[in-house]
Each structure stands twice: as C-alpha cells, then as structure tokens.
Amino acid sequence: NAGVTQTPKFQVLKTGQSMTLQCAQDMNHEYMSWYRQDPGMGLRLIHYSVGAGITDQGEVPNGYNVSRSTTEDFPLRLLSAAPSQTSVYFCADSNQPQHFGDGTRLSIL
Amino acid sequence: RKEVEQDPGPFNVPEGATVAFNCTYSNSASQSFFWYRQDCRKEPKLLMSVYSSGNEDGRFTAQLNRASQYISLLIRDSKLSDSATYLCVVNMNRFQKLVFGTGTRLLVSP
C-alpha cells in the first residue's frame, strides 16, 4: 500500500472508551490525512497535517484529536467514543496523489 | 452545491462494453484531478491522474473540460474485474486538501 501502515484493522469499542488509531508512512511525505467513510457519504476529511508539528481540521473534526510529532507518524485519537463514530477510517499520505492505508473498521457499541 | 458530484450508479454493463462516467466540480480554481478505484471493503487506489490534454492508460481514458468544469472516465472493453466504485477527486493545489466525490459504482456482468 505504497508505504502507509494502519493499525488496528478492526476494533470494537464501548461508548465512552478512548483509543488511538495508528498511521505510519515511510516515504517521508510531509502531507498526511485521516478520513472516515460511511455508506452514501463518500470520504470525509477529519484532520490533516502538512508537516511535523502542524495539524489542521478537516470537514468532520469533532470528537477526534491528532498530533504530528514526527514526519512518519500521524495518530488519530478518539477521546470518548460514540456510536456515531462507527465507520471505516483511512489514513493517507501525500496529496498529489494520495496513497491510502488498508483502513480500520471501527464499531462503537 | 457539492464541491464534487458524481452519479452514484450503479452502471450495469456487459463484458466488452464501453462505459463512461462524468464528474462535475464547483471550484473553477481547481488544479489537480484524479480518478481512484475502490473495491468493496478495500482502500481507494489511484487509477489515473487527469491531465488538461486528456490522457490514456490502456483501456482507460480520462478527459478534463475546464470550461464546463467536469472530468470524465471512459472504460473500453469492460472486464469483470473492472467492477468497483470509481471516485472522482479534485484539489486546488498541492497544499490544499483533496475533495472526493461519493463515487460511481460499476458492475460488469458476463
């Protein structure tokens, strides 16, 4: 997958639990991003980063935090999981064009 | 109006058919255009970039019409393996976020 690694691939959480989705890339790309994909909604941008130490909000940032301490890693944190966050999450690097990780299928009960 | 719009389909075509999808975008300042392919329960993968002069990659041809603000994807001699969802993607420049369409589903039948 062009050097983008996401973990875990599947996760089930209870409402109110927190967790971190991991994303790493090995191509030294400055730009990284997180999307969620829901049926009929297409890919929606959650947060993105244009380089280490720089993050910004996308279209649907509420309920999620990110950090970018290194070029390689861009973790996505759910602070208090809600059923509305049940989705498939994709991490991507670069933006011209983007390469996606395998995705994380997250269910919140 | 959505930034990027696509007909969701599905487009049902027999093997060997030619099929075309269009995608319209609202921001006239958009500079980069792509087609991605997404298989069921998989990540999107780049199919091809779309250049101003149009470009071809085997059975796939992409066109850009800046005046009417749309891009197109033509698939000739459809294969069963072409069955997937095709995502139209647009961005203004390398520092801006990509905007994805919701995708057009293609089903190729024997």
GROMACS .gro file of C-alpha atoms in nm:
model
  219
    1ASN     CA    1   0.000   0.000   0.000
    2ALA     CA    2   0.266   0.249  -0.103
    3GLY     CA    3   0.417   0.256   0.247
    4VAL     CA    4   0.115   0.360   0.457
    5THR     CA    5   0.052   0.131   0.753
    6GLN     CA    6  -0.261   0.148   0.965
    7THR     CA    7  -0.333  -0.038   1.284
    8PRO     CA    8  -0.552  -0.194   1.401
    9LYS     CA    9  -0.755  -0.330   1.109
   10PHE     CA   10  -1.063  -0.395   1.323
   11GLN     CA   11  -1.175  -0.266   1.660
   12VAL     CA   12  -1.490  -0.279   1.870
   13LEU     CA   13  -1.532  -0.025   2.148
   14LYS     CA   14  -1.792   0.057   2.404
   15THR     CA   15  -1.941   0.404   2.418
   16GLY     CA   16  -1.716   0.634   2.619
   17GLN     CA   17  -1.397   0.439   2.569
   18SER     CA   18  -1.094   0.605   2.416
   19MET     CA   19  -0.849   0.469   2.166
   20THR     CA   20  -0.582   0.568   1.918
   21LEU     CA   21  -0.569   0.463   1.555
   22GLN     CA   22  -0.212   0.443   1.436
   23CYS     CA   23  -0.082   0.553   1.098
   24ALA     CA   24   0.275   0.544   0.975
   25GLN     CA   25   0.436   0.618   0.642
   26ASP     CA   26   0.789   0.552   0.525
   27MET     CA   27   0.811   0.777   0.220
   28ASN     CA   28   0.899   1.098   0.403
   29HIS     CA   29   0.587   1.274   0.277
   30GLU     CA   30   0.500   1.597   0.450
   31TYR     CA   31   0.125   1.573   0.400
   32MET     CA   32  -0.084   1.318   0.589
   33SER     CA   33  -0.456   1.296   0.648
   34TRP     CA   34  -0.733   1.099   0.812
   35TYR     CA   35  -1.070   1.025   0.653
   36ARG     CA   36  -1.380   0.843   0.755
   37GLN     CA   37  -1.601   0.667   0.504
   38ASP     CA   38  -1.967   0.599   0.566
   39PRO     CA   39  -2.225   0.450   0.327
   40GLY     CA   40  -2.356   0.711   0.085
   41MET     CA   41  -2.129   0.981   0.228
   42GLY     CA   42  -1.804   0.922   0.050
   43LEU     CA   43  -1.471   1.003   0.210
   44ARG     CA   44  -1.481   1.288   0.459
   45LEU     CA   45  -1.166   1.455   0.586
   46ILE     CA   46  -1.126   1.451   0.965
   47HIS     CA   47  -0.783   1.611   1.021
   48TYR     CA   48  -0.475   1.666   0.814
   49SER     CA   49  -0.115   1.769   0.858
   50VAL     CA   50   0.122   1.948   0.622
   51GLY     CA   51   0.430   1.860   0.824
   52ALA     CA   52   0.566   1.766   1.165
   53GLY     CA   53   0.419   1.988   1.434
   54ILE     CA   54   0.141   2.120   1.207
   55THR     CA   55  -0.215   1.990   1.207
   56ASP     CA   56  -0.546   2.132   1.094
   57GLN     CA   57  -0.911   2.041   1.097
   58GLY     CA   58  -1.092   1.893   0.806
   59GLU     CA   59  -1.461   1.861   0.738
   60VAL     CA   60  -1.561   1.648   1.041
   61PRO     CA   61  -1.307   1.702   1.322
   62ASN     CA   62  -1.537   1.689   1.627
   63GLY     CA   63  -1.461   1.403   1.863
   64TYR     CA   64  -1.114   1.343   1.722
   65ASN     CA   65  -0.767   1.467   1.806
   66VAL     CA   66  -0.444   1.432   1.613
   67SER     CA   67  -0.078   1.509   1.663
   68ARG     CA   68   0.223   1.504   1.434
   69SER     CA   69   0.539   1.480   1.637
   70THR     CA   70   0.733   1.312   1.356
   71THR     CA   71   0.705   1.306   0.977
   72GLU     CA   72   0.638   0.933   0.985
   73ASP     CA   73   0.350   0.907   1.234
   74PHE     CA   74   0.005   1.062   1.243
   75PRO     CA   75  -0.214   0.901   1.512
   76LEU     CA   76  -0.587   0.970   1.540
   77ARG     CA   77  -0.738   0.972   1.889
   78LEU     CA   78  -1.099   0.917   1.983
   79LEU     CA   79  -1.134   1.074   2.325
   80SER     CA   80  -1.476   0.935   2.419
   81ALA     CA   81  -1.615   0.703   2.154
   82ALA     CA   82  -1.973   0.749   2.040
   83PRO     CA   83  -2.188   0.520   1.819
   84SER     CA   84  -2.185   0.793   1.551
   85GLN     CA   85  -1.813   0.729   1.513
   86THR     CA   86  -1.875   0.379   1.385
   87SER     CA   87  -1.711   0.393   1.046
   88VAL     CA   88  -1.421   0.288   0.830
   89TYR     CA   89  -1.118   0.509   0.884
   90PHE     CA   90  -0.848   0.563   0.626
   91CYS     CA   91  -0.512   0.728   0.671
   92ALA     CA   92  -0.338   0.869   0.365
   93ASP     CA   93  -0.007   1.030   0.286
   94SER     CA   94   0.078   1.293   0.030
   95ASN     CA   95  -0.196   1.475  -0.158
   96GLN     CA   96  -0.066   1.468  -0.512
   97PRO     CA   97  -0.194   1.199  -0.535
   98GLN     CA   98  -0.278   1.026  -0.210
   99HIS     CA   99  -0.191   0.673  -0.104
  100PHE     CA  100  -0.417   0.511   0.148
  101GLY     CA  101  -0.364   0.261   0.422
  102ASP     CA  102  -0.574  -0.055   0.441
  103GLY     CA  103  -0.829   0.107   0.670
  104THR     CA  104  -0.956   0.048   1.021
  105ARG     CA  105  -1.310  -0.081   1.068
  106LEU     CA  106  -1.432   0.063   1.395
  107SER     CA  107  -1.757  -0.026   1.568
  108ILE     CA  108  -1.883   0.159   1.873
  109LEU     CA  109  -2.144  -0.022   2.076
  110ARG     CA  110  -2.396   2.255  -0.432
  111LYS     CA  111  -2.146   1.979  -0.354
  112GLU     CA  112  -1.784   2.053  -0.442
  113VAL     CA  113  -1.758   1.732  -0.642
  114GLU     CA  114  -2.059   1.549  -0.777
  115GLN     CA  115  -2.090   1.207  -0.932
  116ASP     CA  116  -2.376   0.988  -1.044
  117PRO     CA  117  -2.379   0.707  -0.785
  118GLY     CA  118  -2.500   0.449  -1.038
  119PRO     CA  119  -2.484   0.158  -1.044
  120PHE     CA  120  -2.390   0.131  -1.406
  121ASN     CA  121  -2.464  -0.225  -1.518
  122VAL     CA  122  -2.279  -0.319  -1.837
  123PRO     CA  123  -2.193  -0.647  -2.011
  124GLU     CA  124  -1.835  -0.759  -2.061
  125GLY     CA  125  -1.678  -0.588  -2.360
  126ALA     CA  126  -1.895  -0.278  -2.337
  127THR     CA  127  -1.770   0.077  -2.329
  128VAL     CA  128  -1.884   0.286  -2.035
  129ALA     CA  129  -1.825   0.648  -1.939
  130PHE     CA  130  -1.860   0.837  -1.613
  131ASN     CA  131  -1.867   1.209  -1.561
  132CYS     CA  132  -1.785   1.413  -1.256
  133THR     CA  133  -1.853   1.784  -1.207
  134TYR     CA  134  -1.665   2.016  -0.973
  135SER     CA  135  -1.769   2.354  -0.842
  136ASN     CA  136  -1.440   2.535  -0.782
  137SER     CA  137  -1.307   2.681  -1.104
  138ALA     CA  138  -0.964   2.729  -0.940
  139SER     CA  139  -0.917   2.353  -0.904
  140GLN     CA  140  -0.586   2.242  -1.049
  141SER     CA  141  -0.543   1.870  -0.997
  142PHE     CA  142  -0.779   1.591  -1.087
  143PHE     CA  143  -0.769   1.219  -1.030
  144TRP     CA  144  -0.972   0.904  -1.068
  145TYR     CA  145  -0.949   0.648  -0.790
  146ARG     CA  146  -1.086   0.298  -0.785
  147GLN     CA  147  -1.226   0.141  -0.469
  148ASP     CA  148  -1.315  -0.225  -0.437
  149CYS     CA  149  -1.568  -0.338  -0.177
  150ARG     CA  150  -1.425  -0.311   0.174
  151LYS     CA  151  -1.088  -0.200   0.044
  152GLU     CA  152  -0.895   0.125   0.040
  153PRO     CA  153  -0.917   0.366  -0.256
  154LYS     CA  154  -0.634   0.325  -0.505
  155LEU     CA  155  -0.519   0.572  -0.765
  156LEU     CA  156  -0.639   0.472  -1.111
  157MET     CA  157  -0.505   0.769  -1.304
  158SER     CA  158  -0.438   1.138  -1.292
  159VAL     CA  159  -0.628   1.360  -1.533
  160TYR     CA  160  -0.428   1.600  -1.745
  161SER     CA  161  -0.551   1.905  -1.930
  162SER     CA  162  -0.486   1.749  -2.268
  163GLY     CA  163  -0.654   1.423  -2.174
  164ASN     CA  164  -0.467   1.101  -2.115
  165GLU     CA  165  -0.499   0.733  -2.178
  166ASP     CA  166  -0.380   0.428  -1.991
  167GLY     CA  167  -0.463   0.108  -2.171
  168ARG     CA  168  -0.841   0.072  -2.179
  169PHE     CA  169  -0.893   0.382  -1.966
  170THR     CA  170  -0.918   0.737  -2.099
  171ALA     CA  171  -0.956   1.046  -1.882
  172GLN     CA  172  -1.064   1.388  -2.006
  173LEU     CA  173  -1.083   1.730  -1.845
  174ASN     CA  174  -1.319   2.005  -1.957
  175ARG     CA  175  -1.230   2.319  -1.766
  176ALA     CA  176  -1.488   2.536  -1.938
  177SER     CA  177  -1.773   2.313  -1.821
  178GLN     CA  178  -1.593   2.204  -1.504
  179TYR     CA  179  -1.614   1.832  -1.544
  180ILE     CA  180  -1.386   1.535  -1.583
  181SER     CA  181  -1.470   1.207  -1.743
  182LEU     CA  182  -1.351   0.848  -1.738
  183LEU     CA  183  -1.403   0.617  -2.033
  184ILE     CA  184  -1.352   0.244  -1.997
  185ARG     CA  185  -1.334   0.040  -2.316
  186ASP     CA  186  -1.375  -0.336  -2.347
  187SER     CA  187  -1.502  -0.370  -1.989
  188LYS     CA  188  -1.378  -0.666  -1.787
  189LEU     CA  189  -1.544  -0.838  -1.493
  190SER     CA  190  -1.253  -0.715  -1.285
  191ASP     CA  191  -1.347  -0.354  -1.361
  192SER     CA  192  -1.644  -0.389  -1.126
  193ALA     CA  193  -1.574  -0.138  -0.850
  194THR     CA  194  -1.660   0.211  -0.733
  195TYR     CA  195  -1.483   0.493  -0.916
  196LEU     CA  196  -1.408   0.805  -0.717
  197CYS     CA  197  -1.352   1.146  -0.871
  198VAL     CA  198  -1.100   1.357  -0.678
  199VAL     CA  199  -1.019   1.726  -0.712
  200ASN     CA  200  -0.787   1.970  -0.542
  201MET     CA  201  -0.675   2.328  -0.587
  202ASN     CA  202  -0.302   2.285  -0.533
  203ARG     CA  203  -0.055   2.065  -0.352
  204PHE     CA  204  -0.113   2.246  -0.023
  205GLN     CA  205  -0.489   2.203  -0.024
  206LYS     CA  206  -0.697   1.910   0.082
  207LEU     CA  207  -0.837   1.673  -0.175
  208VAL     CA  208  -1.212   1.666  -0.226
  209PHE     CA  209  -1.365   1.330  -0.305
  210GLY     CA  210  -1.684   1.256  -0.487
  211THR     CA  211  -1.910   0.990  -0.340
  212GLY     CA  212  -1.825   0.754  -0.623
  213THR     CA  213  -1.988   0.583  -0.918
  214ARG     CA  214  -2.047   0.212  -0.889
  215LEU     CA  215  -1.978  -0.005  -1.194
  216LEU     CA  216  -2.099  -0.363  -1.229
  217VAL     CA  217  -1.971  -0.562  -1.525
  218SER     CA  218  -2.160  -0.883  -1.592
  219PRO     CA  219  -2.070  -1.187  -1.804
   0.00000   0.00000   0.00000
